[in-house]
Coordinates of C-alpha atoms in Angstrom, one line a residue:
M1473 CA 9.3 -37.9 37.4
N1474 CA 7.1 -40.7 36.0
E1475 CA 3.4 -40.4 36.2
Q1476 CA 2.1 -42.7 38.6
Q1477 CA -0.1 -45.8 37.1
W1478 CA -3.3 -46.5 39.1
T1479 CA -5.1 -50.0 39.0
N1480 CA -8.3 -48.7 39.8
V1481 CA -9.9 -45.1 39.5
I1482 CA -13.1 -44.5 41.6
E1483 CA -15.3 -41.4 39.9
S1484 CA -18.4 -40.3 41.3
K1485 CA -19.7 -39.7 37.5
H1486 CA -20.2 -42.6 35.4
S1487 CA -22.8 -43.6 32.8
L1488 CA -26.0 -45.3 34.0
F1489 CA -25.9 -47.9 31.5
R1490 CA -22.2 -49.0 32.6
L1491 CA -21.7 -52.7 34.0
N1492 CA -18.2 -52.8 34.3
L1493 CA -17.9 -56.5 34.1
K1494 CA -14.3 -56.2 33.8
E1495 CA -13.8 -54.6 37.3
V1496 CA -16.3 -57.2 38.5
W1497 CA -14.1 -60.0 37.6
Q1498 CA -11.4 -58.4 39.1
Y1499 CA -13.2 -58.9 42.2
R1500 CA -14.0 -62.3 42.0
D1501 CA -12.4 -63.6 44.9
L1502 CA -14.8 -61.3 46.7
I1503 CA -17.8 -62.9 44.7
F1504 CA -16.6 -66.2 46.2
M1505 CA -16.4 -64.9 49.8
F1506 CA -20.0 -63.8 49.5
V1507 CA -21.2 -66.8 48.1
K1508 CA -19.5 -68.8 51.2
R1509 CA -20.9 -66.4 53.4
D1510 CA -24.5 -66.7 52.3
F1511 CA -24.1 -70.3 52.2
I1512 CA -22.7 -70.6 55.6
S1513 CA -25.0 -67.9 57.1
S1514 CA -28.0 -69.8 56.1
F1515 CA -27.5 -72.8 58.2
K1516 CA -25.3 -71.4 60.8
Q1517 CA -26.4 -73.2 64.2
T1518 CA -29.1 -75.5 62.6
V1519 CA -29.0 -79.2 63.1
L1520 CA -29.8 -80.4 59.6
G1521 CA -27.8 -78.1 57.9
P1522 CA -27.8 -78.4 54.0
L1523 CA -30.6 -80.7 54.2
W1524 CA -33.0 -78.2 54.4
F1525 CA -32.5 -77.8 50.7
F1526 CA -34.4 -81.2 50.4
I1527 CA -36.8 -80.5 53.5
N1528 CA -38.4 -77.2 52.2
P1529 CA -39.2 -78.1 48.8
I1530 CA -40.4 -81.8 50.2
L1531 CA -42.5 -80.2 52.9
T1532 CA -44.2 -77.7 50.5
T1533 CA -45.0 -80.1 48.0
I1534 CA -46.8 -82.3 50.3
V1535 CA -48.6 -79.7 51.6
F1536 CA -49.9 -78.4 48.0
T1537 CA -50.6 -82.2 47.2
L1538 CA -52.8 -82.5 50.3
V1539 CA -54.6 -79.2 50.1
F1540 CA -55.0 -78.4 46.7
G1541 CA -54.6 -81.9 44.9
G1542 CA -56.6 -83.9 47.6
I1543 CA -59.0 -81.3 49.4
A1544 CA -59.5 -78.8 46.9
N1545 CA -59.2 -81.6 44.1
L1546 CA -57.7 -79.0 41.4
P1547 CA -56.8 -80.5 38.3
T1548 CA -52.7 -80.6 37.4
D1549 CA -53.0 -81.0 33.5
G1550 CA -52.8 -84.6 33.9
I1551 CA -49.7 -84.5 35.6
P1552 CA -49.1 -86.5 39.0
P1553 CA -50.0 -84.0 41.4
I1554 CA -46.6 -84.6 43.4
L1555 CA -44.4 -84.2 40.5
F1556 CA -46.7 -81.0 39.3
Y1557 CA -46.0 -79.2 42.4
L1558 CA -42.4 -79.9 42.9
A1559 CA -41.8 -78.7 39.6
G1560 CA -43.3 -75.5 40.2
N1561 CA -41.9 -75.3 43.8
T1562 CA -38.3 -76.1 42.4
L1563 CA -38.4 -72.9 39.9
W1564 CA -40.6 -70.9 41.9
G1565 CA -38.2 -71.4 45.3
Y1566 CA -35.3 -70.0 43.1
F1567 CA -37.0 -66.8 41.7
S1568 CA -38.5 -65.8 45.1
T1569 CA -35.5 -66.4 47.2
T1570 CA -33.2 -64.9 44.8
M1571 CA -35.4 -61.8 44.0
L1572 CA -36.1 -60.9 47.5
S1573 CA -32.3 -61.3 48.4
V1574 CA -31.1 -59.0 45.7
S1575 CA -34.1 -56.4 46.8
N1576 CA -32.1 -56.4 50.0
V1577 CA -28.8 -55.6 48.6
F1578 CA -28.4 -51.8 49.6
T1579 CA -30.0 -52.3 53.4
G1580 CA -28.5 -55.4 54.0
N1581 CA -24.9 -54.4 53.3
A1582 CA -24.8 -50.7 53.8
G1583 CA -22.2 -51.3 56.7
I1584 CA -20.2 -52.7 54.4
F1585 CA -20.6 -50.2 51.5
G1586 CA -20.1 -47.3 53.8
K1587 CA -16.3 -48.3 54.6
V1588 CA -14.8 -49.8 51.4
Y1589 CA -15.4 -49.7 48.0
F1590 CA -15.7 -52.3 45.5
P1591 CA -18.4 -52.6 42.4
R1592 CA -21.7 -52.8 44.0
L1593 CA -22.8 -55.3 41.3
V1594 CA -20.7 -57.8 42.9
T1595 CA -23.3 -58.4 45.8
P1596 CA -26.4 -59.3 43.7
I1597 CA -24.1 -61.6 41.3
S1598 CA -23.0 -63.3 44.5
T1599 CA -26.7 -63.7 45.6
I1600 CA -27.6 -65.1 42.1
I1601 CA -24.4 -67.6 42.2
S1602 CA -25.3 -68.8 45.8
S1603 CA -29.0 -69.3 44.8
F1604 CA -27.7 -71.5 41.7
M1605 CA -26.3 -73.9 44.4
R1606 CA -29.6 -74.4 46.0
L1607 CA -31.7 -74.7 42.8
G1608 CA -29.0 -77.4 41.7
I1609 CA -29.6 -79.1 44.9
Q1610 CA -33.3 -78.8 44.6
L1611 CA -33.3 -80.2 40.7
I1612 CA -31.6 -83.4 41.8
L1613 CA -34.5 -84.1 44.3
F1614 CA -36.8 -83.1 41.3
W1615 CA -35.0 -85.5 38.7
V1616 CA -35.1 -88.4 41.3
V1617 CA -39.0 -88.1 41.5
L1618 CA -39.2 -87.7 37.7
L1619 CA -37.4 -91.1 37.2
Y1620 CA -39.6 -92.9 39.4
Y1621 CA -42.6 -91.5 37.3
I1622 CA -40.8 -92.2 34.1
Y1623 CA -40.0 -95.6 35.3
R1624 CA -43.7 -96.0 35.8
G1625 CA -44.5 -94.7 32.4
E1626 CA -46.5 -91.9 33.4
V1627 CA -44.4 -89.0 32.1
Q1628 CA -42.7 -88.5 29.0
P1629 CA -39.8 -86.1 28.4
N1630 CA -38.9 -84.6 25.6
Y1631 CA -36.0 -82.8 23.8
W1632 CA -37.2 -79.1 25.3
A1633 CA -35.9 -80.5 28.8
F1634 CA -32.3 -79.5 27.3
F1635 CA -33.4 -76.2 27.1
L1636 CA -33.3 -75.9 30.9
P1637 CA -30.0 -74.0 31.1
V1638 CA -31.5 -71.1 29.3
L1639 CA -34.7 -71.0 31.2
I1640 CA -32.5 -70.9 34.5
I1641 CA -30.5 -67.9 33.0
F1642 CA -33.6 -66.1 32.4
L1643 CA -35.1 -66.6 35.2
A1644 CA -31.8 -65.6 37.1
L1645 CA -32.1 -62.3 34.8
F1646 CA -35.7 -61.6 35.9
S1647 CA -34.8 -62.1 39.6
L1648 CA -31.7 -59.9 39.1
G1649 CA -33.8 -57.1 37.3
L1650 CA -36.6 -57.0 39.5
G1651 CA -34.5 -57.3 42.9
M1652 CA -32.1 -54.3 41.6
I1653 CA -35.3 -52.0 41.1
F1654 CA -36.6 -52.8 44.4
S1655 CA -33.2 -53.0 46.2
S1656 CA -33.1 -48.9 44.7
L1657 CA -36.5 -48.0 45.7
T1658 CA -36.7 -49.5 49.4
T1659 CA -33.6 -47.4 50.2
K1660 CA -36.0 -44.5 50.1
Y1661 CA -39.4 -46.1 50.8
R1662 CA -39.1 -48.5 53.7
D1663 CA -42.5 -49.3 53.6
L1664 CA -41.9 -51.1 50.5
S1665 CA -39.8 -53.7 51.5
L1666 CA -42.4 -54.8 54.2
L1667 CA -45.0 -55.3 51.6
L1668 CA -42.6 -56.9 48.9
G1669 CA -42.7 -60.3 50.7
F1670 CA -46.3 -60.1 50.5
G1671 CA -46.5 -59.4 46.8
V1672 CA -44.0 -62.0 45.9
S1673 CA -46.6 -64.5 47.6
L1674 CA -49.3 -63.0 46.0
F1675 CA -47.4 -63.2 42.5
M1676 CA -47.2 -66.9 42.9
W1677 CA -51.0 -67.5 42.3
F1678 CA -50.6 -65.8 38.9
T1679 CA -47.8 -68.2 38.2
P1680 CA -48.2 -71.9 37.4
V1681 CA -47.0 -73.1 40.7
I1682 CA -50.4 -74.3 42.0
L1683 CA -52.7 -73.6 39.3
P1684 CA -52.0 -74.8 35.8
T1685 CA -52.3 -72.2 33.1
T1686 CA -55.1 -74.0 31.6
L1687 CA -57.3 -74.0 34.5
V1688 CA -56.7 -70.0 34.9
K1689 CA -57.5 -69.5 31.3
Q1690 CA -60.8 -71.4 31.5
K1691 CA -61.7 -69.8 34.6
L1692 CA -61.1 -66.2 33.0
G1693 CA -62.8 -67.2 29.6
S1694 CA -62.5 -64.4 27.3
Y1695 CA -59.9 -62.8 29.3
G1696 CA -57.5 -65.7 29.5
F1697 CA -55.0 -64.0 27.5
L1698 CA -54.2 -62.3 30.9
A1699 CA -52.6 -65.4 32.0
D1700 CA -49.6 -64.9 29.4
L1701 CA -49.0 -61.7 30.7
N1702 CA -46.9 -63.1 33.2
P1703 CA -43.3 -63.5 32.0
L1704 CA -42.8 -66.3 34.2
T1705 CA -45.5 -68.6 32.6
P1706 CA -43.9 -69.5 29.4
I1707 CA -40.4 -70.2 31.3
F1708 CA -42.6 -72.7 34.0
E1709 CA -44.6 -74.0 31.3
C1710 CA -41.7 -74.9 29.1
F1711 CA -39.9 -76.5 32.0
K1712 CA -42.9 -78.8 32.3
F1713 CA -43.5 -79.4 28.8
G1714 CA -39.7 -80.5 28.6
F1715 CA -39.5 -82.9 31.7
I1716 CA -43.0 -84.0 32.2
G1717 CA -44.2 -83.7 28.6
S1718 CA -47.3 -81.5 29.5
G1719 CA -48.3 -78.0 29.9
D1720 CA -49.5 -75.0 27.9
F1721 CA -46.2 -74.3 26.2
N1722 CA -46.0 -71.7 23.2
M1723 CA -42.7 -70.7 21.6
A1724 CA -43.9 -67.3 20.6
R1725 CA -45.1 -66.5 23.9
L1726 CA -41.6 -67.9 25.4
L1727 CA -39.4 -65.6 23.4
M1728 CA -41.9 -62.6 24.3
S1729 CA -41.2 -63.2 27.9
F1730 CA -37.3 -63.2 27.2
A1731 CA -37.8 -59.8 25.6
F1732 CA -39.5 -58.5 28.4
I1733 CA -36.9 -59.9 30.8
T1734 CA -34.3 -57.9 28.8
I1735 CA -36.2 -55.1 29.2
I1736 CA -36.5 -55.3 32.8
L1737 CA -32.8 -56.5 33.5
F1738 CA -31.9 -53.0 31.3
F1739 CA -34.1 -50.9 33.5
G1740 CA -33.0 -52.6 36.5
I1741 CA -29.2 -51.7 35.8
I1742 CA -30.1 -48.1 35.1
V1743 CA -32.0 -47.8 38.4
F1744 CA -29.3 -49.8 40.2
N1745 CA -26.3 -47.5 38.7
K1746 CA -28.5 -44.3 39.7
S1747 CA -29.1 -45.5 43.4
E1748 CA -25.4 -46.5 44.0
K1749 CA -24.3 -42.7 44.1
S1750 CA -26.5 -41.6 46.7
F1751 CA -27.8 -44.7 48.7
I1752 CA -25.7 -44.4 51.3
D1753 CA -27.2 -41.0 52.6
T1754 CA -30.6 -42.3 52.5
V1755 CA -30.3 -45.8 54.3

């Protein structure tokens, strides 16, 4: 009797460092279905639908420009306020949305996970991809506004703008790593999910979205180096420096940011793999 060959073998024990990307690739159709689900559910029963991809950053940028640029009169490193806040909102919107969505992977998909097997990494990856679609649309808006200011001669992009794909990849990896860590923690500590939204909003004030890094360093004085401890700061500053030609950009700090993000992603994979074995019993 010939030994039966199995296409998939489900085991309770596996390495905490295992990504099993080959198996994830076999479930690429499921990833596409999740991406489609996320896109449709985001605007189901809405009047404007995908136009909200444009409306959200526009309204946020207008509010920031009026409040922080007009009333508070905060400096923007010589960058036109609308362009400064739109650049920050574009990247921040992607990071915050993706991180919060990934952090809800276990609790939000417990019903599916408890009924059928598939690589759990499929869900955070689909979240990253669906967020890429939103980011792409919002980048188009940013480029339209950027072209206007280039035409007026107020900004001058440089070759660092071509570094954008690398910046987005590491921004996505940071969102993925943090999201997997918090997703694993919230399966046991539900209070953490309630605090996470507030924590992300607070984190924005330590990222050059509203306040330029130069102003933060000026206010901190001898403790100005603390502004560089945020791994998002070099990414945002490189983005602004490349497209707008202004910002507190430093290549060494950017490489340190990439190294830190790699460590966070590595730690997130370990925590995620450990939690997926028993999360269904605690959710």
